C-alpha positions in Angstrom: 51.9 37.9 151.9 53.0 41.4 153.4 50.7 41.6 156.6 50.4 45.8 155.9 49.0 45.0 152.4 46.6 42.5 153.5 45.4 44.5 156.5 44.7 47.4 154.0 42.7 44.9 151.8 40.7 43.8 154.5 40.1 47.5 155.5 39.2 48.1 151.8 36.5 45.1 152.0 34.9 46.5 155.4 34.6 50.1 153.7 33.3 48.8 150.5 30.7 46.5 152.3 29.7 49.6 154.6 29.4 52.1 151.6 27.4 49.9 149.5 25.0 49.0 152.3 24.4 52.8 152.8 24.3 54.1 149.1 21.3 52.1 147.9 21.0 51.0 144.1 23.7 53.3 142.7 26.4 51.3 144.6 27.0 47.6 144.7 29.9 45.5 146.5 31.0 42.7 144.3 33.4 39.8 145.9 34.8 36.7 143.9 36.6 34.2 145.7 38.8 31.2 143.8 40.1 28.1 145.3 42.3 26.0 143.2 44.5 22.8 143.4 46.6 21.6 140.4 49.0 18.9 140.1 51.8 19.2 137.3 53.5 16.0 136.3 56.4 15.3 133.9 57.7 12.7 131.6 61.2 12.0 129.9 62.8 15.2 131.1 66.4 15.5 131.4 66.4 15.8 135.2 64.3 13.5 137.7 61.4 15.5 138.7 58.7 14.7 141.0 55.0 16.0 140.5 54.2 19.2 142.0 50.9 19.8 143.9 49.9 23.6 144.0 47.2 25.4 146.0 46.1 28.8 145.0 43.6 31.3 146.8 42.5 34.6 145.0 40.1 37.0 146.4 38.8 40.0 144.4 36.7 42.4 146.4 35.3 45.6 144.7 32.8 48.3 144.4 30.6 49.4 141.5 29.3 52.8 141.4 26.7 53.9 139.2 26.1 58.0 139.6 24.4 58.1 136.3 22.7 55.6 133.8 25.3 56.4 131.4 28.1 56.2 134.0 30.0 53.5 135.8 32.9 53.9 138.1 34.6 50.6 139.6 37.5 49.8 141.9 38.7 46.3 142.8 41.6 44.7 144.7 43.0 41.6 144.4 45.1 39.1 146.7 46.8 35.9 146.0 48.3 33.2 148.2 50.1 30.2 146.7 51.5 27.0 148.3 53.7 24.5 146.3 54.8 21.0 147.6 58.2 21.6 146.3 58.9 25.0 148.0 61.5 23.5 150.3 63.3 21.4 147.7 66.8 23.0 146.9 67.7 24.3 143.3 67.9 22.9 140.8 64.3 21.8 140.5 63.4 22.9 136.9 61.0 22.9 135.4 58.7 24.6 138.0 56.4 27.2 138.4 58.3 30.3 139.4 62.2 31.0 139.1 64.4 34.0 138.9 64.8 33.5 135.2 61.6 32.0 134.2 57.9 32.8 135.2 54.7 31.1 134.1 52.4 33.0 136.2 50.3 36.0 135.3 49.3 37.1 138.9 51.1 38.5 142.0 52.0 35.6 144.0 51.3 36.1 147.8 50.8 39.8 147.5 47.8 42.3 147.2 47.4 44.4 144.0 45.0 46.7 142.4 43.1 44.7 140.1 40.9 47.2 138.4 39.9 50.9 138.5 38.0 52.6 135.6 35.5 54.8 134.2 32.8 53.6 131.5 30.9 56.0 129.7 27.7 54.8 127.6 25.6 57.5 126.5 24.0 55.3 123.9 23.9 51.6 123.2 26.0 52.0 120.3 28.8 53.7 122.1 31.2 52.3 124.9 33.9 54.4 126.1 36.5 52.9 128.9 39.3 54.5 130.7 41.5 53.1 133.6 42.5 49.7 134.5 39.9 47.4 133.2 39.2 43.8 131.7 40.4 43.4 128.1 37.2 44.6 126.0 38.2 43.0 122.8 37.0 39.5 121.5 40.0 37.3 122.7 41.0 33.9 123.4 43.3 32.7 126.0 46.1 32.0 123.6 46.5 35.9 123.1 45.3 37.3 126.5 45.0 35.8 130.0 42.0 37.0 132.0 44.2 37.5 135.0 45.7 40.6 133.6 43.7 44.0 133.1 45.4 46.5 130.8 45.6 50.2 131.5 44.5 52.8 129.3 41.5 53.7 126.9 39.2 51.9 124.7 36.3 52.6 122.5 33.8 50.5 121.1 30.9 51.4 118.2 28.0 48.9 117.3 25.3 48.8 114.5 22.6 46.5 114.7 20.3 45.9 112.0 16.4 46.6 112.3 15.5 43.1 112.4 18.5 42.3 114.8 20.0 39.7 112.6 23.2 41.4 111.7 25.4 43.1 114.2 28.7 45.0 113.6 31.3 46.0 116.0 34.5 48.2 115.8 36.9 48.5 118.5 40.1 50.7 119.0 42.4 50.9 122.1 45.6 52.0 123.3 46.9 50.5 126.6 49.9 49.5 128.7 49.4 45.8 128.9 51.1 46.2 132.5 51.8 42.9 133.4 52.1 42.6 137.5 55.8 43.1 137.3 55.2 46.8 136.2 56.4 46.5 132.6 55.5 49.4 130.4 54.6 47.4 127.1 52.5 49.6 125.1 49.6 48.0 122.8 47.7 49.6 120.1 44.9 47.3 118.9 41.8 47.5 116.5 39.3 44.9 115.8 36.2 44.7 113.7 33.4 42.3 114.1 30.3 40.8 112.5 27.7 38.9 114.0 24.7 37.1 112.1 22.0 34.9 112.7 21.4 31.8 110.3 18.5 29.9 111.2 19.3 28.3 114.7 22.9 29.5 114.6 24.7 32.4 115.6 27.8 33.0 113.5 30.8 35.6 114.5 34.0 36.6 112.7 36.4 39.2 114.3 39.7 40.5 112.7 42.1 42.2 115.1 45.5 43.8 114.9 47.9 44.3 117.7 51.0 46.5 117.8 53.1 45.6 120.8 55.9 48.2 121.8 57.8 46.4 124.3 59.3 48.4 126.8 61.0 47.3 130.4 59.6 43.8 130.3 61.4 41.7 132.9 63.6 38.9 131.2 62.0 36.2 133.1 58.6 36.9 131.2 60.0 36.5 127.7 59.2 32.9 128.5 59.7 30.6 125.4 59.7 33.6 122.8 63.0 33.8 120.5 65.5 36.0 122.2 68.9 37.0 122.5 69.5 38.0 126.3 68.4 40.4 127.4 66.5 41.5 124.3 63.6 39.8 122.6 64.7 39.2 118.9 61.4 39.9 117.4 58.8 42.7 117.3 55.1 41.5 117.9 52.5 43.1 115.4 49.8 40.2 115.5 46.9 39.6 113.0 44.3 37.9 115.0 41.3 35.9 113.3 38.4 34.3 115.3 35.3 32.6 113.8 32.7 31.3 116.1 29.3 29.3 115.4 27.1 28.8 118.2 24.2 26.6 117.7 21.2 27.5 120.0 19.9 24.3 120.7 18.4 23.6 124.3 21.9 22.4 125.3 24.0 25.0 123.3 26.8 24.0 121.1 29.7 26.4 120.2 32.5 25.8 117.7 35.4 28.1 117.6 38.5 28.6 115.9 41.5 31.3 116.6 44.3 31.8 114.3 47.0 34.2 114.9 50.1 35.4 112.9 52.9 37.5 113.8 53.6 39.9 110.9 56.9 41.2 112.5 58.6 37.8 113.0 60.8 36.9 110.1 60.6 34.0 107.7 61.3 30.8 110.0 63.2 29.2 107.3 65.9 31.7 107.7 68.9 30.8 110.1 68.6 32.7 113.4 71.7 35.0 112.6 69.8 36.3 109.5 66.9 36.6 111.6 68.6 39.0 114.1 69.9 40.9 111.2 67.0 41.5 109.7 65.4 42.8 112.7 68.4 45.1 113.3 67.3 46.9 110.1 63.8 47.2 111.4 64.6 48.4 114.8 68.1 50.0 115.8 67.8 48.7 119.3 67.5 45.2 118.4 70.5 43.0 119.7 73.7 42.2 117.9 73.7 39.4 115.4 75.1 36.3 117.0 76.6 33.2 115.1 74.1 30.7 116.0 72.9 29.2 112.7 70.7 26.9 114.3 66.9 27.1 114.0 65.4 26.4 117.5 62.7 23.8 117.7 59.3 25.1 117.4 60.3 28.3 116.1 57.7 30.1 113.7 55.2 32.9 113.9 51.7 31.0 113.8 49.5 30.0 116.3 46.2 28.0 116.5 43.6 27.3 119.0 40.2 25.2 118.1 37.6 24.5 120.7 34.4 22.7 121.1 32.0 23.8 123.8 28.8 22.2 125.0 26.4 23.7 127.5 26.3 26.9 129.3 26.5 28.6 132.7 23.8 31.0 133.3 21.6 29.5 136.2 21.8 26.8 138.7 22.4 23.1 137.6 24.0 24.5 134.1 27.0 22.7 133.0 29.7 23.1 130.1 32.0 20.5 128.7 34.7 21.7 126.6 37.7 20.4 124.5 40.6 22.6 122.8 43.7 21.9 120.7 46.5 24.3 120.5 49.5 24.5 118.5 51.6 28.0 119.1 55.0 28.5 117.6 57.6 30.5 119.4 56.8 34.0 118.2 53.3 33.6 117.3 52.1 35.7 120.4 54.2 37.6 123.0 54.2 35.0 125.7 54.0 37.4 128.6 50.3 38.0 128.2 49.2 34.8 126.9 47.5 32.2 129.3 49.0 30.9 132.4 46.6 28.0 132.7 48.8 26.3 129.9 52.1 24.8 131.2 54.1 26.5 128.2 52.2 29.2 126.0 54.6 28.9 123.0 56.8 26.4 121.0 54.2 24.0 122.0 51.3 21.8 121.1 48.7 20.1 123.6 45.1 19.0 124.3 42.9 20.5 127.2 39.5 18.9 128.4 37.2 20.9 130.6 34.2 20.3 132.6 32.4 23.2 134.6 29.1 22.9 136.8 26.9 25.3 138.4 25.4 23.6 141.7 23.6 26.8 142.9 23.8 30.3 141.5 27.0 32.1 141.6 28.8 29.0 142.7 31.0 27.2 140.0 33.1 24.1 139.9 35.8 23.8 137.4 37.7 20.8 136.2 40.6 21.1 133.5 43.0 18.5 132.3 45.8 19.6 129.9 48.5 17.2 128.0 51.2 19.3 126.4 54.5 18.5 124.4 57.0 20.9 123.1 57.0 21.0 119.2 58.7 18.3 117.8 59.8 17.1 120.9 59.0 14.0 123.1 58.7 14.9 126.7 55.2 15.8 127.8 53.8 17.8 130.7 50.3 17.2 132.3 48.3 19.6 134.3 45.3 18.9 136.4 43.2 21.9 137.8 40.2 21.7 140.1 38.7 25.0 141.1 35.7 26.5 143.0 34.7 29.9 142.2 32.1 31.8 144.6 30.8 35.2 143.2 29.0 37.1 145.9 26.6 38.9 146.0 
């Protein structure tokens, strides 16, 4: 990590603490520290490959300023430090986490960056306006958006709640730069409508969203497993996302969730790849020239699905949550640069994931996750174990 950047972050940390102490109730210092160990193992791959042990430390110090009941200002920095067991092994050592031509991480390794800096205006409970660099305000799952990434732009949310509070209607619209840590300039226009209602002891939520990605200056190694003709993505990404969620409000809550995403801009997957390229050349003059490759790559397609079951909650000390998820994501269902990096691959893949979280004391969380994945219609599997500790202070 750059010593000057680290020193700047420490200075910012001390400044934020000092300012928050003297500012009273209108200013609050925040700090989130995450320590993670993960082990990646591989089976039946072309090259011999040892398991990889990986250690990550992430720290996010921030300051929240409330100059008025309707106004919120926030700034937050982020530092990441990574150590891997194979860092001294000479190339080739594929598959791996981070290479000059393929990058699975959605954070800046061994560096300090600006994580958030935004203004939020809420003159009435039914209106929420945000501008700057903020957490994604849409209802999303990790198949579509990774929580390490914070977009830059503007977002507006409106809400209607019935008199008996049994029905809640929500509308969201946003225009932002997706802004991966590699300083890409992919612009996203997004709209989402949602409805939430209470049915007896259950809360049912439906949300429909449309995302229009305008890819600009996205580094090639973030294309990942999307269909490409180097150095260009073959498809556009205009996503239709449908989320359904049912929460049963028992003493130990139960949540069932299904997310289905379809890329309306990807061609029919039954077409040979050369025809897909020609079709997209008609849609966009900047698309690559047609190739002579008539093969249809394994796992190619434009649909993705994530089904999850969650038992428990994480609100107060001694709470716990158990989760299971299944995903099957075809090559061009989502723009892989912004999907989760907690999976090993994010497209052309199917897999199962088991999770357990526990809060022993307030503001301290332990997370356990085990992922088993295979590339669609292939044999080789990838397993990923993650054990994390998360400390939120104050």
